[in-house]
């Protein structure tokens, strides 16, 4: 059954404002799970009231006030049973939070509004290291991305019950571990921020190139990650790596329209119609990268990857790509973030800049890396180098091996097609 216009409007408003409301209530009750429940109560009230009374002029403020009133009722009831001074102090802070203006504008860090501070607390809480990576991803998408449990389950191709259990356990873990709803101490900020950025980029990558399923991309996940990254960048204007990650996602997202053909089949980077790349996103990527570099973050992990993506964005044609610079940037990335995956990507740049023979040596040195045992891109890249060297039968075997390892249907089809072209 089609939802009414009022219900559709409420759903849209909730997706835009839900995270801010949960964050504001969590500051009062100091419990993310309880805060979500109270915010959902406010949403139910809106669904019951707005269709008849009309949508208020400031729907976000209406939801926030209603949710805070629910939270205040809860705290008053709790106070009747608790006489400890800590609880009294919590009530006083809750009263302070209740009187804070329900503004939704993000301002400069020196004058950051309470909503901005609360959102930061919610981001760091949802991505707390006490949770597993899978739990952080699910909780982040639920609380901050505004996705329903069903939407998250469909995005990651797992049963809805699995995602629901992850979210419930995540909230229970945060509560049992008594994770405070606060920003990390200055000495802990770097490590905790790295966890937040890891989760956001993991979500983006799953949307940009799906690990499994029938579709090459899942745009809704990439869009949510990019939105979260932009919010975080506004809330932490002096954090270079945040802007580096946003730049990287902007550049990569700019290619989305050109990454599949009319039938949904993958189109590799060198074969893409660059006229279809989104120039607005490229400009945003350049601005974010410039900001990261001005903050002294040029050698950050995400900023270096963004600089590599910028090299592709500057090339109007594939043969204009500055592969020597890209190879040098991968050298720098390997020095600050050494990993077999970085080495594999560096090998691709070396192949394009200096030829497949030198690149094959790098890849052959990675064949025993435990992290790449099930990584289908290793035989895929090696097959490409062998094909360029004229070793067609070896290349075909590598493509077929990669196709068997790939879990994404579109990737597997692409690799099998490359193998078929080398038959005979």
Short mmCIF file of N, CA and C in Angstrom, two decimals, residues 20 23-24 27 64 68 96-97 99-103 105 107 111-121 181 235:
data_model
loop_
_atom_site.label_atom_id
_atom_site.label_comp_id
_atom_site.label_asym_id
_atom_site.label_seq_id
_atom_site.Cartn_x
_atom_site.Cartn_y
_atom_site.Cartn_z
N UNK A 20 20.20 13.71 14.86
CA UNK A 20 20.34 14.87 15.76
C UNK A 20 19.44 14.72 16.98
N UNK A 23 20.89 12.03 19.25
CA UNK A 23 22.07 12.58 19.91
C UNK A 23 21.68 13.52 21.04
N UNK A 24 20.68 14.38 20.79
CA UNK A 24 20.26 15.32 21.81
C UNK A 24 19.67 14.62 23.03
N UNK A 27 22.33 12.74 25.19
CA UNK A 27 23.06 13.62 26.11
C UNK A 27 22.34 13.69 27.46
N UNK A 64 12.38 17.10 18.43
CA UNK A 64 13.37 17.19 19.49
C UNK A 64 12.71 17.50 20.83
N UNK A 68 12.68 15.08 24.04
CA UNK A 68 13.29 15.53 25.30
C UNK A 68 12.28 15.49 26.44
N UNK A 96 19.67 21.10 31.89
CA UNK A 96 20.43 22.05 31.08
C UNK A 96 20.27 21.73 29.60
N UNK A 97 20.33 20.43 29.27
CA UNK A 97 20.18 20.03 27.87
C UNK A 97 18.79 20.36 27.35
N UNK A 99 16.94 22.86 28.08
CA UNK A 99 16.75 24.28 27.81
C UNK A 99 17.60 24.77 26.66
N UNK A 100 18.43 23.91 26.09
CA UNK A 100 19.27 24.33 24.98
C UNK A 100 18.45 24.56 23.73
N UNK A 101 18.80 25.56 22.93
CA UNK A 101 18.01 25.84 21.72
C UNK A 101 18.07 24.69 20.74
N UNK A 102 16.94 24.40 20.08
CA UNK A 102 16.86 23.31 19.11
C UNK A 102 17.25 23.82 17.74
N UNK A 103 18.46 24.33 17.62
CA UNK A 103 18.95 24.79 16.32
C UNK A 103 19.63 23.64 15.63
N UNK A 105 21.77 24.19 12.92
CA UNK A 105 22.83 24.73 12.10
C UNK A 105 24.17 24.35 12.70
N UNK A 107 28.02 25.27 13.14
CA UNK A 107 28.80 26.49 13.07
C UNK A 107 30.26 26.18 13.31
N UNK A 111 32.60 28.11 18.08
CA UNK A 111 31.28 28.48 18.55
C UNK A 111 30.29 27.35 18.26
N UNK A 112 30.74 26.10 18.38
CA UNK A 112 29.91 24.97 17.98
C UNK A 112 28.64 24.91 18.81
N UNK A 113 27.53 24.63 18.18
CA UNK A 113 26.25 24.57 18.88
C UNK A 113 26.11 23.23 19.59
N UNK A 114 25.19 23.13 20.57
CA UNK A 114 25.02 21.88 21.32
C UNK A 114 24.66 20.70 20.45
N UNK A 115 23.84 20.92 19.40
CA UNK A 115 23.46 19.81 18.52
C UNK A 115 24.69 19.24 17.85
N UNK A 116 25.60 20.12 17.41
CA UNK A 116 26.83 19.64 16.79
C UNK A 116 27.66 18.80 17.74
N UNK A 117 27.80 19.26 18.99
CA UNK A 117 28.53 18.50 19.98
C UNK A 117 27.88 17.14 20.22
N UNK A 118 26.56 17.13 20.30
CA UNK A 118 25.85 15.87 20.55
C UNK A 118 26.00 14.90 19.39
N UNK A 119 25.99 15.41 18.17
CA UNK A 119 26.20 14.54 17.01
C UNK A 119 27.58 13.92 17.04
N UNK A 120 28.58 14.71 17.41
CA UNK A 120 29.93 14.17 17.51
C UNK A 120 29.98 13.05 18.55
N UNK A 121 29.33 13.29 19.69
CA UNK A 121 29.30 12.25 20.72
C UNK A 121 28.64 10.98 20.20
N UNK A 181 28.75 8.75 27.11
CA UNK A 181 28.30 9.50 25.94
C UNK A 181 29.03 10.83 25.95
N UNK A 235 31.74 19.22 11.51
CA UNK A 235 31.84 19.22 12.96
C UNK A 235 33.28 19.22 13.46
#
